[in-house]
Coordinates of C-alpha atoms in Angstrom, one line a residue:
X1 CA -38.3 25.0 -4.1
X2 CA -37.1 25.9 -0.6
X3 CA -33.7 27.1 -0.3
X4 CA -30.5 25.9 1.4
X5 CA -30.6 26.0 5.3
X6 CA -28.0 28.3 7.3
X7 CA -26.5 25.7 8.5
X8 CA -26.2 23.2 5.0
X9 CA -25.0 26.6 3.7
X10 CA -21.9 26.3 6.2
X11 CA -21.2 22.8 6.2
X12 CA -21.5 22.8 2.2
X13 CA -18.8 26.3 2.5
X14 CA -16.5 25.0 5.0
X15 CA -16.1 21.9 2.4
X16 CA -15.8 24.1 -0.4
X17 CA -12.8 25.9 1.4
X18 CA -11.4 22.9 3.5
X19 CA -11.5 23.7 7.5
X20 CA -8.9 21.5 7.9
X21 CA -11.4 19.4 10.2
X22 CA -13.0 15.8 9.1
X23 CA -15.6 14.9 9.2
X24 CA -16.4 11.7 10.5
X25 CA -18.8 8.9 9.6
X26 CA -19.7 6.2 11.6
X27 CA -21.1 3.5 9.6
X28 CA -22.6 0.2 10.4
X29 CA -19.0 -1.8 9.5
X30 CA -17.1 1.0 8.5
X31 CA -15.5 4.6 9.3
X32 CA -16.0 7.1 6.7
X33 CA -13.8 10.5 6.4
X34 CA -14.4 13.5 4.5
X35 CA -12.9 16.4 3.7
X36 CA -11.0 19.5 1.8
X37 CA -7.7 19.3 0.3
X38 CA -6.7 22.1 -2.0
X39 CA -9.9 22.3 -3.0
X40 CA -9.8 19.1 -3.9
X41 CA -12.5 16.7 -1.8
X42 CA -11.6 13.5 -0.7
X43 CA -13.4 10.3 1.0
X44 CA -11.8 7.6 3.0
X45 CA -13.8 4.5 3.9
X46 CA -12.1 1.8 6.4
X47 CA -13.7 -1.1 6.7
X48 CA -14.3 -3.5 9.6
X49 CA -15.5 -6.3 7.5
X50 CA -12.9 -5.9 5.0
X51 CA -10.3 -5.4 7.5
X52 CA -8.8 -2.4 6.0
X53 CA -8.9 0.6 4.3
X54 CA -11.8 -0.2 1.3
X55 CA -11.8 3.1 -0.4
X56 CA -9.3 6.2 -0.5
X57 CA -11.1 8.7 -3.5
X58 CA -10.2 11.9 -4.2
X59 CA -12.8 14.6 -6.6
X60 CA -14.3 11.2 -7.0
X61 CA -11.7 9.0 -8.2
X62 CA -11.3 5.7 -6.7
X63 CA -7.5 4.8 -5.9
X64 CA -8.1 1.4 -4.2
X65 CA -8.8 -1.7 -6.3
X66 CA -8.8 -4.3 -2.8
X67 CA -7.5 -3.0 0.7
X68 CA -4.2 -2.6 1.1
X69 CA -2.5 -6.0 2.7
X70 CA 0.7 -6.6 4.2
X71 CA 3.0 -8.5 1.8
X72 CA 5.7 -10.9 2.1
X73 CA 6.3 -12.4 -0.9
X74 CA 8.0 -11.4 -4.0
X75 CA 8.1 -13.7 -7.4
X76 CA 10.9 -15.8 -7.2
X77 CA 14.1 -15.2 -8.7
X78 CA 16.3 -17.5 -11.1
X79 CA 18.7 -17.7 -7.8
X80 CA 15.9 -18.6 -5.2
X81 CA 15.2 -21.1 -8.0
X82 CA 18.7 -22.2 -7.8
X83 CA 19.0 -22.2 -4.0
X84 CA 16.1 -23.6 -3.2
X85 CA 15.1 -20.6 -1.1
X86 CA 11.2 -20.9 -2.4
X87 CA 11.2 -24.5 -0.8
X88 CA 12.3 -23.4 2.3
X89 CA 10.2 -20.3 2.6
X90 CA 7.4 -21.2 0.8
X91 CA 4.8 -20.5 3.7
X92 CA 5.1 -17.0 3.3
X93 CA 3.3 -17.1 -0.3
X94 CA 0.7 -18.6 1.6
X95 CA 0.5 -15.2 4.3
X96 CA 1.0 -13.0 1.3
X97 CA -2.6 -14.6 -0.1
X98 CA -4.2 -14.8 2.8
X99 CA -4.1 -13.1 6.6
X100 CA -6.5 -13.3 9.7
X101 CA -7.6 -10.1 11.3
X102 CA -7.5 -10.1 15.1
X103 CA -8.4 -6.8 16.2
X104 CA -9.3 -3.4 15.1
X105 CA -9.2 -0.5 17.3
X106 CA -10.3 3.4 16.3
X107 CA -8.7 6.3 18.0
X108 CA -10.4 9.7 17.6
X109 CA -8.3 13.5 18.5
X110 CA -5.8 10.9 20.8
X111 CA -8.9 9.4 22.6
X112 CA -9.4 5.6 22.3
X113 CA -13.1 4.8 21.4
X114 CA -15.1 1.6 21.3
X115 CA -15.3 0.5 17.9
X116 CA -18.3 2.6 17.1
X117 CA -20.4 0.2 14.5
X118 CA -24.4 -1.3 14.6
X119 CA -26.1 -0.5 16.6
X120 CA -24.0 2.0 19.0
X121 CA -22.9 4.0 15.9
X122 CA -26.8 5.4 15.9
X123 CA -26.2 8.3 18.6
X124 CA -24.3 10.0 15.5
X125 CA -27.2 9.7 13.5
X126 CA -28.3 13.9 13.7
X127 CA -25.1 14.8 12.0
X128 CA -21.3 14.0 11.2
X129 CA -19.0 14.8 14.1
X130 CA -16.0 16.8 13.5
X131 CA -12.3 16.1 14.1
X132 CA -8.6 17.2 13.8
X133 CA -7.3 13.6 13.6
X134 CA -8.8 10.1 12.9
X135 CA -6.4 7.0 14.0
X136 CA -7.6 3.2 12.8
X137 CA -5.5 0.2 13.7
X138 CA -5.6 -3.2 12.5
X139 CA -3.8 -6.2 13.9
X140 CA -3.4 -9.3 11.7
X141 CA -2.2 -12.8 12.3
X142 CA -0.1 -14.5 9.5
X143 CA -1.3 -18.3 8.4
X144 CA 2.5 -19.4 8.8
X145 CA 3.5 -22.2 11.3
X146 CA 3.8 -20.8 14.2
X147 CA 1.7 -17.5 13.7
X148 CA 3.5 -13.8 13.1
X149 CA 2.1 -11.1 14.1
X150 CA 1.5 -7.8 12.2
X151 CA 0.2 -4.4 13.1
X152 CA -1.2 -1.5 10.7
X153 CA -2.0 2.2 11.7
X154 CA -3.9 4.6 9.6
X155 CA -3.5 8.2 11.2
X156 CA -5.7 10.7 9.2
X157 CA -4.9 14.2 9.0
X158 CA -7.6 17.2 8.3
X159 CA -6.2 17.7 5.0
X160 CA -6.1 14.4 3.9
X161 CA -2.6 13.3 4.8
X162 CA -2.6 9.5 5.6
X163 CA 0.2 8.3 8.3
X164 CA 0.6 4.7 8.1
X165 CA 2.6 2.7 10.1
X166 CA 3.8 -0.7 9.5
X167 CA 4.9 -3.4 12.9
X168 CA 6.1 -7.0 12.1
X169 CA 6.4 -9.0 15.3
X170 CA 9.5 -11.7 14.5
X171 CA 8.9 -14.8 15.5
X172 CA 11.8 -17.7 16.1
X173 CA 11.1 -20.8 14.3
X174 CA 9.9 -19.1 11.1
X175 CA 12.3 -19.1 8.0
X176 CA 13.2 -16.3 5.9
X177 CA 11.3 -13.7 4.5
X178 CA 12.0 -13.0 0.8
X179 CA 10.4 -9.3 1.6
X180 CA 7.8 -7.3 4.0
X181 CA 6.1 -4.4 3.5
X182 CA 2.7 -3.3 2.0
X183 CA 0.9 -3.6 -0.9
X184 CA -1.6 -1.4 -2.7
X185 CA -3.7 -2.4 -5.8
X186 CA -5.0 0.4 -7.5
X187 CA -8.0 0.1 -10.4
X188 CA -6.1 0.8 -13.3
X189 CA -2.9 0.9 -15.4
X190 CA -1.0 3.9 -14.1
X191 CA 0.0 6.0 -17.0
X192 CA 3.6 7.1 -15.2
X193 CA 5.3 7.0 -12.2
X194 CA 8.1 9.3 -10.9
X195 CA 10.5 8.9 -7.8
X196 CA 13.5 10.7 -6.0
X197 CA 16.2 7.9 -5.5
X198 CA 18.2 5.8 -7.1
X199 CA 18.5 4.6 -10.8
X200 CA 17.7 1.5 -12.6
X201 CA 16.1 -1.7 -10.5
X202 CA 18.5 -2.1 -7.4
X203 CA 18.1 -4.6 -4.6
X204 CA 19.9 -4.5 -1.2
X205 CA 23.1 -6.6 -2.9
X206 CA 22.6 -4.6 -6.4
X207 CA 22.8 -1.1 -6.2
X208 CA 26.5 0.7 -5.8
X209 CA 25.7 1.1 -9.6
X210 CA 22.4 3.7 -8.3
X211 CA 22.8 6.9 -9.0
X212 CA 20.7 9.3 -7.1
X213 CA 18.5 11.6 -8.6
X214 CA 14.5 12.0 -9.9
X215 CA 13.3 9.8 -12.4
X216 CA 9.8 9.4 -14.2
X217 CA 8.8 5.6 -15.6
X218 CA 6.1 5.9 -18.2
X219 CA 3.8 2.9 -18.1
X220 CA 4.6 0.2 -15.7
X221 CA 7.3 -2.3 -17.5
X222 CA 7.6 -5.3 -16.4
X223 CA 11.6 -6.9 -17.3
X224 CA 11.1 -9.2 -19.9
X225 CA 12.6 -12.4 -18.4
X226 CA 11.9 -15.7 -20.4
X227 CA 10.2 -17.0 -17.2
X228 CA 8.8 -14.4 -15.3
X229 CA 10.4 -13.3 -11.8
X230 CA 10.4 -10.4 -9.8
X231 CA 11.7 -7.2 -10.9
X232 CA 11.3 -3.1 -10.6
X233 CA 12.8 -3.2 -7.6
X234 CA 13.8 0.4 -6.0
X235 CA 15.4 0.8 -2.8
X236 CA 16.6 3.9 -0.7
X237 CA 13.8 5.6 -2.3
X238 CA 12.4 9.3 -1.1
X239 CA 9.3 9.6 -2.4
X240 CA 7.0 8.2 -5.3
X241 CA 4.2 9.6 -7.0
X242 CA 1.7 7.6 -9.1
X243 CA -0.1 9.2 -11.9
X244 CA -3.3 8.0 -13.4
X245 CA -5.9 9.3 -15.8
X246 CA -7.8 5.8 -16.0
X247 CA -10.7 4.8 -13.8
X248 CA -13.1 2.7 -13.3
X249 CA -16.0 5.2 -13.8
X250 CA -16.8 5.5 -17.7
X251 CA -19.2 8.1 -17.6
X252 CA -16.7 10.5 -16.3
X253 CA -15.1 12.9 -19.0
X254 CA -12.4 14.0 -17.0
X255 CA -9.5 12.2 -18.0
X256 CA -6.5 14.6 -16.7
X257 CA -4.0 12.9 -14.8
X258 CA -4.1 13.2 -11.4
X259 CA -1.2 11.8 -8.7
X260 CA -0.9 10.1 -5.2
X261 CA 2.3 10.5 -3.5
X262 CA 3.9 8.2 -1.2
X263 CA 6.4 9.7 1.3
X264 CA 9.0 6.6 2.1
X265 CA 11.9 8.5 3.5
X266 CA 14.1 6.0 2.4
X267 CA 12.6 2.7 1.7
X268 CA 11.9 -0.1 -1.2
X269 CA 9.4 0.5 -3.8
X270 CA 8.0 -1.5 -7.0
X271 CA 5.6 -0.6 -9.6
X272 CA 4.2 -3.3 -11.4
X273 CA 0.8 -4.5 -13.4
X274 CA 1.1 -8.0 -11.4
X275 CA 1.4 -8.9 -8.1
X276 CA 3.6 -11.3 -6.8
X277 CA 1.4 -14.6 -6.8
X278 CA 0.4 -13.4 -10.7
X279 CA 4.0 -13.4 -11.7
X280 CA 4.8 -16.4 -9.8
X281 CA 2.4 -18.4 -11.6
X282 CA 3.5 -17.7 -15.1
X283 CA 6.4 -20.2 -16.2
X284 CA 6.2 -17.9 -19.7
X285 CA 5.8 -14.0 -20.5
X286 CA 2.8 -14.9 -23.0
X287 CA 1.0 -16.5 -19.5
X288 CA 1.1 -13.4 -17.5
X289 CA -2.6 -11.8 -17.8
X290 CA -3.6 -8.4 -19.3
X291 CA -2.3 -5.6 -17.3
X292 CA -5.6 -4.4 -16.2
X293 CA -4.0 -2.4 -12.2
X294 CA -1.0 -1.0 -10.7
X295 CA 0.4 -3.1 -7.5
X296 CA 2.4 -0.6 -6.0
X297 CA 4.3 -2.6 -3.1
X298 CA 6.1 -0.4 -0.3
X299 CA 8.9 -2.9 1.7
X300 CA 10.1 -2.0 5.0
X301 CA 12.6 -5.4 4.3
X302 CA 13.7 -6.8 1.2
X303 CA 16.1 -9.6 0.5
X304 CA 19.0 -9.8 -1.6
X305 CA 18.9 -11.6 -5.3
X306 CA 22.2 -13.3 -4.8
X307 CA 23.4 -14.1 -7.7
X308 CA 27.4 -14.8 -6.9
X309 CA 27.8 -17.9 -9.3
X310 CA 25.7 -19.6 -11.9
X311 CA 22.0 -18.9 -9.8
X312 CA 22.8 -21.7 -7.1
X313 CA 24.8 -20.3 -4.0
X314 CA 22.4 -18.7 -1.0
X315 CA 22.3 -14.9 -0.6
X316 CA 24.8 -13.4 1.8
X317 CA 23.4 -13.6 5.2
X318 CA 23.7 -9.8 5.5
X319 CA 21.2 -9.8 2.8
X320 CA 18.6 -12.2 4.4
X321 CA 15.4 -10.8 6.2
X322 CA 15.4 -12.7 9.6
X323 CA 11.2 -13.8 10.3
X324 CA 12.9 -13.8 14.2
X325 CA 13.3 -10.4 14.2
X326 CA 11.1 -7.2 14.6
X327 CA 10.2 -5.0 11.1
X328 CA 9.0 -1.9 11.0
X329 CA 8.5 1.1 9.0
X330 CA 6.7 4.0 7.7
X331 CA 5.0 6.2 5.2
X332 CA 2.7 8.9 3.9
X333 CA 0.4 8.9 1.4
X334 CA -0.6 12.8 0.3
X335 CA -2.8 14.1 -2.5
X336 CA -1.0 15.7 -5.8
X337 CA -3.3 17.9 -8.3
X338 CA -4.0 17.3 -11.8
X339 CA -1.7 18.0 -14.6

């Protein structure tokens, strides 16, 4: 058998010790990353079909179930039940289910690029190019009445960091939001999450009671309402990190945990089995499917639950999130080891 060239022998080192480069593939709908991350090695696939990121696996565990989508829709409560709010703002549980991509745009070391698929993408063909920092952008347009804009950035670091930022355009004519941000389904139940900020659930009209500090969740509990509404909402949150020794792979033997965190600075979070449209459909606990994923949801805006008499009277309008008006936020998603 021949034996490993000079230069396989360097590109399989420099992965082996991390070179805090990435290397870049440029596939036929999709742009492919790889690299080192203490010592862990990590692939990131974004899709141009898919319109998002498609894959995000690290020592060959998948963490993405569907690309993460923007989200504006959170199950409704027993007071936007009582309000009516769900009436009024129902259109947005139709963008939260479905959203039109306009335009995706790649950005390699700071230099735009044209978007480098079939049949352009073959000049790379004699080897993966190197670099210190990947940049992907979608733009989306929401199937409300008139149509919202949204903008998504994924900046890619050599060692794996993932920058993404978050751009609502507001739009007059458009009623309230109940929340933006984005959503992440990952393939299986996490076994724990832990965050730094405050206790209990806590919404932006419900949490003087909060007390700061760091807290682990095992399992992802869902509040046992007798009909099924949102709930594990955390707000003016640090960080979070989600831990999970599932996946989808059974011939794997390597069931250790292993973590993502999610940098938020201090924004919403909620860790559930369901997503929003799953929970809104069930009028009884006993309807709600299997947990079978995690939904982790990061919100740049949530509204209030309300909640000042018997579940009829509006939210406060200090609590409302105004479609007419810009959003935006941020966040980092980093590898965590084993435990």
């Amino acid at each position: 058998m021949g034996g490993m060239s000079k230069g396989e022998h360097q590109e399989e080192k420099g992965m082996e010790t991390g070179t805090g480069l990435l290397q870049v593939v440029y596939g036929d709908v999709t742009l492919g990353l790889r690299g080192m991350c203490g010592g862990k090695e990590f692939h990131y696939i974004f899709s141009y079909a898919a319109h998002g990121m498609e894959s995000l696996a690290v020592d060959g565990k998948e963490w993405l179930y569907r690309p993460p989508r923007p989200t504006f829709w959170r199950a409704t409560t027993d007071n936007d039940r009582g309000s009516g709010f769900p009436l009024k703002s129902g259109m947005w549980l139709a963008a939260d289910l479905f959203i039109r991509c306009t335009d995706i745009a790649v950005e390699v070391d700071g230099e735009d690029m044209e978007l480098p698929c079939a049949p352009g993408n073959n000049r790379y063909v004699n080897g993966a190019p190197e670099a210190e920092r990947v940049k992907i952008s979608y733009k989306y347009e929401t199937v409300t009445v008139p149509a919202a804009k949204v903008c998504v950035a994924y900046e890619v670091a050599g060692n794996g960091d993932i920058r993404v930022d978050v751009h609502y355009y507001g739009l007059k004519g458009l009623p309230q939001m109940p929340v933006f941000g984005m959503r992440f389904l990952m393939p299986t139940c996490a076994d724990k999450f832990i965050y730094e900020g405050l206790s209990g659930e806590t919404y932006p009209d419900r949490k003087a009671g909060g007390i700061q500090g760091v807290y682990e969740v095992q399992g992802l509990p869902v509040t046992p309402y007798l009909v099924p509404q949102d709930c594990g909402m955390h707000m003016d949150t640090k960080w979070v990190e989600v831990y999970r020794s599932g996946g989808l792979d059974n011939s794997r033997k390597d069931k250790e945990m292993s973590a993502l965190r999610f940098d938020l600075g201090n924004l919403a979070f909620s860790c559930l089995p369901y997503t929003a449209s799953e929970l809104e459909n069930a009028a009884h606990q006993e309807e709600l499917p299997l947990p079978r994923r995690t939904v982790l949801c990061i919100y740049g805006a949530v509204r209030g639950v309300g909640g000042i008499d018997s579940w009829g009277t509006d939210v406060e309008e200090r609590y409302w999130v105004d479609a007419g008006e810009d959003i935006e936020f941020g966040f980092s998603v980093r590898i965590r080891g084993k435990e």
